[in-house]
XYZ file of C-alpha atoms in Angstrom:
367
model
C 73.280 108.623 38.198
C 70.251 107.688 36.712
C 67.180 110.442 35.610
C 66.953 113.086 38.155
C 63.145 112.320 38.376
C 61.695 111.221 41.529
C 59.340 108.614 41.318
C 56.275 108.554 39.774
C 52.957 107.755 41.855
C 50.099 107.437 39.121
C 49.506 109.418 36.030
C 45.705 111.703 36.488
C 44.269 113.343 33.662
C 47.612 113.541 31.604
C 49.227 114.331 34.457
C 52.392 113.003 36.066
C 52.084 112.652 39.163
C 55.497 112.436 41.311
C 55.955 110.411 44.374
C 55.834 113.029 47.268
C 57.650 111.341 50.298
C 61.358 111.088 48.873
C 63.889 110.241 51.263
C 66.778 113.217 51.683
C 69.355 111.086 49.553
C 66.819 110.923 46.695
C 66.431 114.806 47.099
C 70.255 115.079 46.661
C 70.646 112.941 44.117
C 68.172 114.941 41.800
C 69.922 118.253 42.684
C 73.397 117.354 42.394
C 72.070 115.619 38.969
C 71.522 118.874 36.689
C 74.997 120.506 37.896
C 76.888 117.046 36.862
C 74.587 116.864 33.958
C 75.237 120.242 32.987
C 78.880 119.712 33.062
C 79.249 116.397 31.484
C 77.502 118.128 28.135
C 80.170 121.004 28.112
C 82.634 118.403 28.281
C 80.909 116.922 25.242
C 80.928 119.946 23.416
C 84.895 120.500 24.499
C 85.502 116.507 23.491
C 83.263 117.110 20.030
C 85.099 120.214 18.929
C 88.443 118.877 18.857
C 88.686 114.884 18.448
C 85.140 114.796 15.852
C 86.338 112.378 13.171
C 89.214 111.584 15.057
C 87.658 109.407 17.796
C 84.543 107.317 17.380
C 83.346 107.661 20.692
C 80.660 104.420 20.391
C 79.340 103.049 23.761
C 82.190 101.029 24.509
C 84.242 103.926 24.774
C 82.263 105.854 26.796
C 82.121 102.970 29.128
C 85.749 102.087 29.073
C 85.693 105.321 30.246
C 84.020 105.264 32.884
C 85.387 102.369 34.449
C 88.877 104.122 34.244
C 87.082 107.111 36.401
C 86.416 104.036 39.149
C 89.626 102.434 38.826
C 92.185 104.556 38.876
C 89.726 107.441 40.421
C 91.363 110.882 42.583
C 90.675 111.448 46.333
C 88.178 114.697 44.568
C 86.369 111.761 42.900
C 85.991 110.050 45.814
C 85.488 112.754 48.107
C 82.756 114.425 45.920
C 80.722 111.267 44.338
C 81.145 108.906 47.130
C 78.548 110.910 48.733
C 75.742 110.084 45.977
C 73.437 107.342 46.789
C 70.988 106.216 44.430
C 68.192 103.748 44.733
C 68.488 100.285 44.471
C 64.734 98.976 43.837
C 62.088 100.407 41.929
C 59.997 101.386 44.621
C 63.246 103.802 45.343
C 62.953 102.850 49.261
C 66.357 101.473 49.085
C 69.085 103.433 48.374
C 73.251 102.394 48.132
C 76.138 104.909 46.932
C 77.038 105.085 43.266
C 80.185 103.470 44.169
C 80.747 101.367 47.352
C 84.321 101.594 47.285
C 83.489 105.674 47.774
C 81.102 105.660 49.957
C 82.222 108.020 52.629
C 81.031 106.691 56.069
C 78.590 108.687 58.463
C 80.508 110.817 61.020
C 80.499 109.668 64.534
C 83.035 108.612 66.773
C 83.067 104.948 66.225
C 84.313 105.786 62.574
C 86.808 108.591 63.713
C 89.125 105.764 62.339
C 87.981 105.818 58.782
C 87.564 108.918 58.298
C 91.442 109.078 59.026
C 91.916 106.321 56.974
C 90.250 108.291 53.816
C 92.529 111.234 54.861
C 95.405 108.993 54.547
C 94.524 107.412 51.240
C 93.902 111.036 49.733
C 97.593 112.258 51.035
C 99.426 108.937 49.984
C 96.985 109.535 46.036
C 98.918 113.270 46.263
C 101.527 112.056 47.358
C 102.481 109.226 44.992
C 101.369 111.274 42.201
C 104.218 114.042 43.305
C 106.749 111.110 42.984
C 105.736 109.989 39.584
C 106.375 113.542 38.924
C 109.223 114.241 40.135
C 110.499 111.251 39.453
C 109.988 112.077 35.328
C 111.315 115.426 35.505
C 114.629 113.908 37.317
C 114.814 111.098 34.300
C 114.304 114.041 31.900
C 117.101 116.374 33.185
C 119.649 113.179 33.106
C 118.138 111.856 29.783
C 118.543 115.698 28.312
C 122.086 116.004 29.500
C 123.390 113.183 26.558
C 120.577 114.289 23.750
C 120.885 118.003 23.293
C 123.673 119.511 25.286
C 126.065 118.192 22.724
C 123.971 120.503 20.022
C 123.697 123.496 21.924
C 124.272 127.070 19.624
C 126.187 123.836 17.251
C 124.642 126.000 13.900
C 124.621 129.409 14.930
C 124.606 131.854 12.124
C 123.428 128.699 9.482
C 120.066 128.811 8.154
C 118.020 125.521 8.732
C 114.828 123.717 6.982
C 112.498 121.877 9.071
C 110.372 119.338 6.896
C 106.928 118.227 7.739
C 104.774 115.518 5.784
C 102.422 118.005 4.850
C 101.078 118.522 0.796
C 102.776 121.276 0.020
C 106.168 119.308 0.971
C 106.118 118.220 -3.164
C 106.452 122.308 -3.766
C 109.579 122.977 -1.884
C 112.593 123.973 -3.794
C 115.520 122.607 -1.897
C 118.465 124.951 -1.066
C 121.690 124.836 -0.938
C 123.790 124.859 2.671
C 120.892 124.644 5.074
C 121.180 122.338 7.660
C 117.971 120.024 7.575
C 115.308 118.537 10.001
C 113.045 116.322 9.083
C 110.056 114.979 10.788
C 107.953 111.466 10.004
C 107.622 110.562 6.695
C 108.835 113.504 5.248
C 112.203 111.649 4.635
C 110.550 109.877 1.864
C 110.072 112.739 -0.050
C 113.814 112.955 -1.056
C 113.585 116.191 -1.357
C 116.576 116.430 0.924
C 119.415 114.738 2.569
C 118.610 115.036 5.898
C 120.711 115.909 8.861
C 118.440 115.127 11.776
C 115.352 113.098 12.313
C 112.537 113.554 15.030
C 109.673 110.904 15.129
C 107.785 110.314 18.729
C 104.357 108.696 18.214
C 104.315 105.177 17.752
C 100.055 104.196 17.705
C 99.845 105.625 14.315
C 101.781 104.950 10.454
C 105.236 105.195 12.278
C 105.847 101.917 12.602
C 105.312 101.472 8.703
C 107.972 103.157 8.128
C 110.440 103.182 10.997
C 112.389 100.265 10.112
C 113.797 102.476 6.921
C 114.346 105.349 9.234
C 116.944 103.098 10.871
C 118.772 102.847 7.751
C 119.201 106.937 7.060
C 122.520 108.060 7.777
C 121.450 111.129 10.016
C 120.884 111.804 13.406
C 117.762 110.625 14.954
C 115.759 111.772 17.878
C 112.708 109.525 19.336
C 110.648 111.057 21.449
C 108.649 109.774 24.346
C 105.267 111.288 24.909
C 101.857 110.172 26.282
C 103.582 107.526 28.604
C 101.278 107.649 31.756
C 98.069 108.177 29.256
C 98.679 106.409 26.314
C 101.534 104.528 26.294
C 101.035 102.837 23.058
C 102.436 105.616 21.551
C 105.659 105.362 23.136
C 107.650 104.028 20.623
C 110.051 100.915 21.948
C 113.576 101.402 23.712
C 114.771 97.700 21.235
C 113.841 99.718 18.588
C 115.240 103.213 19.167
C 118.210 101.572 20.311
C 118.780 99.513 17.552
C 118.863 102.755 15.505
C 121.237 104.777 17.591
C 118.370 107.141 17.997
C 118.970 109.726 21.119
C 115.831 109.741 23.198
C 113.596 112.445 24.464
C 111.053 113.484 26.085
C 107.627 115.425 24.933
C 105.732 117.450 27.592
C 102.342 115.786 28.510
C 100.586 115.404 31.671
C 97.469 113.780 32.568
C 96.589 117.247 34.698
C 92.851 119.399 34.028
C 93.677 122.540 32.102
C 97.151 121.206 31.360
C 98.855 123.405 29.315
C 101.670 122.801 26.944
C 104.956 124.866 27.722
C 107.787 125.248 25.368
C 111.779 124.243 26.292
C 114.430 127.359 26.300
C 116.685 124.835 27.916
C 116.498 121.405 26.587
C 119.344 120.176 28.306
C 116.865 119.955 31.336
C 113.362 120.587 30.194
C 110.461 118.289 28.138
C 110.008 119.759 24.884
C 106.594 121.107 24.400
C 104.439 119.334 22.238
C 101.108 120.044 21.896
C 99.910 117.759 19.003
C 102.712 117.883 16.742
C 106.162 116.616 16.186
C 106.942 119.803 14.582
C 106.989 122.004 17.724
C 109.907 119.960 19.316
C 112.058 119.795 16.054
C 111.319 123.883 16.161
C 112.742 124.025 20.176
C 115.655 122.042 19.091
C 116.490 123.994 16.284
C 116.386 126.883 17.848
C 118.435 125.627 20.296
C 121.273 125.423 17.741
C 120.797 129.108 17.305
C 120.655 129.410 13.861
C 119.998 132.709 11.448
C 117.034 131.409 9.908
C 114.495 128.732 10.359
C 112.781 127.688 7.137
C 109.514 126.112 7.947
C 108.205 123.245 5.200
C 105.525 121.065 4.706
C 103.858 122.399 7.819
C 100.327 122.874 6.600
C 98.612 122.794 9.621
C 95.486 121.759 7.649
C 93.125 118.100 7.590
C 94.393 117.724 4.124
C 96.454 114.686 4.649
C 100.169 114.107 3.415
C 102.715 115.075 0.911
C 102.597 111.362 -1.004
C 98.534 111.453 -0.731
C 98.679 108.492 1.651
C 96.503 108.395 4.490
C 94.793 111.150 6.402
C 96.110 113.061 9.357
C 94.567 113.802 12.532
C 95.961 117.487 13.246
C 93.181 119.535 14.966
C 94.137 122.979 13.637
C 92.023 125.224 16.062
C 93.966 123.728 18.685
C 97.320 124.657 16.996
C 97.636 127.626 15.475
C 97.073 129.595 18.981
C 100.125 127.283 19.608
C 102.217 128.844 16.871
C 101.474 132.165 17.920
C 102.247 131.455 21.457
C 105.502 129.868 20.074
C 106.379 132.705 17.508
C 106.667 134.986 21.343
C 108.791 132.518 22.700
C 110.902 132.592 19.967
C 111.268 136.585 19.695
C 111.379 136.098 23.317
C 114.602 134.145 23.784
C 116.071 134.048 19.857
C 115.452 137.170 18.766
C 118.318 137.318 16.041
C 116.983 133.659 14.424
C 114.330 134.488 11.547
C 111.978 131.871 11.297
C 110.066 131.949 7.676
C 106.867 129.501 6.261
C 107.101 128.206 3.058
C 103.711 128.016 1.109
C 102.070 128.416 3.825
C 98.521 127.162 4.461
C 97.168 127.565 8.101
C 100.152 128.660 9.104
C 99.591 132.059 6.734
C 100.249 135.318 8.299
C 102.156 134.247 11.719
C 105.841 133.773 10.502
C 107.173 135.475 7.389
C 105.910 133.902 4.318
C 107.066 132.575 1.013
C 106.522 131.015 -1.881
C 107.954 128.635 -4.336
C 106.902 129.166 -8.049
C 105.425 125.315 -8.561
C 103.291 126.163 -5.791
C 101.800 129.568 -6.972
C 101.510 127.528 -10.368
C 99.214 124.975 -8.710
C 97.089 127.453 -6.980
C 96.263 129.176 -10.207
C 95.342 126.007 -11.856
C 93.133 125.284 -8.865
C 91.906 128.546 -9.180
């Protein structure tokens, strides 16, 4: 876009004087500049809030960035920046769009053509999109069908524990006849002998670890998630199927404003996500229909992992208004199933809460 200046003519007694003859796309340019400008800032503030420390967003990226905007761009990119021209020579006489491949041409009759042609190319962009779509929620239902029908209301009246990697993993007491979940790492805590497994992301320590998830004697559950975005962090069919892992699929779509939805019927739906494997171990275990749902490890904090290994990239603000959106969808549609946090950090104050002895020991030391 360039600075929404217009040129400069000569500089008079610490002046600035601005070039007063500016042709109609220079005008436009400089006006649409401050509403794009204006946006692209409380985008950055948006970006900043949530992925600061997580993302080191260096020039490269921001580039890389922008070239994915041009290549793989939506008809309202095209249709809204193609009309942008900016100048081409210093003198700002000659003027080109931002993006030829955009550039909308002029109306008139000889280019009635064209201008169907765009119209086209915009339907066939909605149109393939609605495919893709469609397309994933058909291979979800099918895929849905084999994974979780088979577990449907399978531990009603049984109380379960769902184990996350968090720090306060090392305080848990384990119980006897729960059914348990586990999710990541948290199997090498051997706190437990685990039941069921759920791991999905495959970009960051999973693979470090996955090869001795094959060898647990428990039923595991890879997820797919990120696949049109990031698909890096699918994790490979060779490898889930060389575990006997049943596959599944994590809500995420690359849509503005997209908001994460949680599964009352998994047999058909993606399992709402929303940052962390924990939320689709939750839908499935409710989906079992248990009495209670004992919730472990599941600090919801920055403050790494139960083994001190690493650091985790959980963006708390974002997820807690996720738990309490999932607490009503669990009084919604299992309102006999309890579901209770143990040692609670962030989590403190939305589910029932409880606490083991080692860990109120440790907080008074701290203290």
């Amino acid at each position: 876009m360039a600075a929404p200046e217009y040129p400069i003519l000569k500089i008079e007694k610490n002046q600035i004087i601005y070039k007063p003859d500016v042709s109609e796309e220079e005008q436009e340019r400089a006006a649409r500049y401050n509403v794009i400008s204006d946006a692209a800032v409380d985008f950055a503030r948006y970006f900043h809030k949530y992925f600061s420390g997580v993302i080191d967003a260096q020039e490269n990226f921001i580039v890389d960035w922008d070239n994915l905007i041009f290549d793989i761009s939506s008809g309202y990119d095209r249709k809204y920046l193609g009309t942008i021209n900016v100048c081409a020579d210093s003198a700002h006489n000659i003027s080109r769009p931002i993006y030829k491949k955009w550039a909308i041409p002029p109306a008139g009759k000889k280019n009635v053509a064209n201008t169907d042609e765009i119209i086209c190319r915009q339907f066939n962009d909605l149109k393939m999109f609605i495919n893709r779509i469609m397309e994933k929620k058909l291979s979800t239902l099918m895929m849905h069908q084999k994974t979780f029908l088979p577990f449907k209301n399978k531990h009603c009246g049984e109380d379960i524990v769902i184990m996350a990697s968090g720090p306060t993993l090392k305080y848990f007491e384990p119980m006897d006849n729960c059914v348990y979940i586990g999710v990541n790492k948290s199997f090498a805590s051997q706190k437990a002998v685990l039941d069921y497994l759920f791991i999905q992301d495959f970009s960051g320590a999973t693979p470090g670890y996955i090869e001795q998830i094959k060898l647990l004697d428990c039923i595991k559950f890879y997820g797919l998630t990120c696949e049109d975005t990031f698909p890096e962090r699918t994790i490979p069919e060779d490898i889930r199927l060389d575990a006997g892992a049943y596959p599944y699929r994590a809500d995420w779509e690359n849509i503005p404003d997209f908001q994460t939805e949680f599964a009352y019927d998994l047999s058909v739906q993606s399992l709402g996500c929303g940052g962390t494997i924990v939320f689709p171990a939750l839908q499935f275990a409710l989906w079992t229909n248990p009495r209670r749902i004992y919730l472990v490890g599941a600090d919801t904090s920055r403050s790494g992992y139960f083994d001190g290994n690493g650091k985790n990239f959980l963006v708390p603000d974002r997820l807690l208004p996720l738990y309490r959106k999932f607490k009503d969808f669990a009084r919604q549609y299992y309102p006999y199933t309890e579901i209770i946090s143990v040692n609670p950090v962030g989590l403190k104050g939305i589910f029932k809460d409880v606490y083991t002895k080692e860990f109120l020991q440790a907080q008074k030391r701290q203290n």
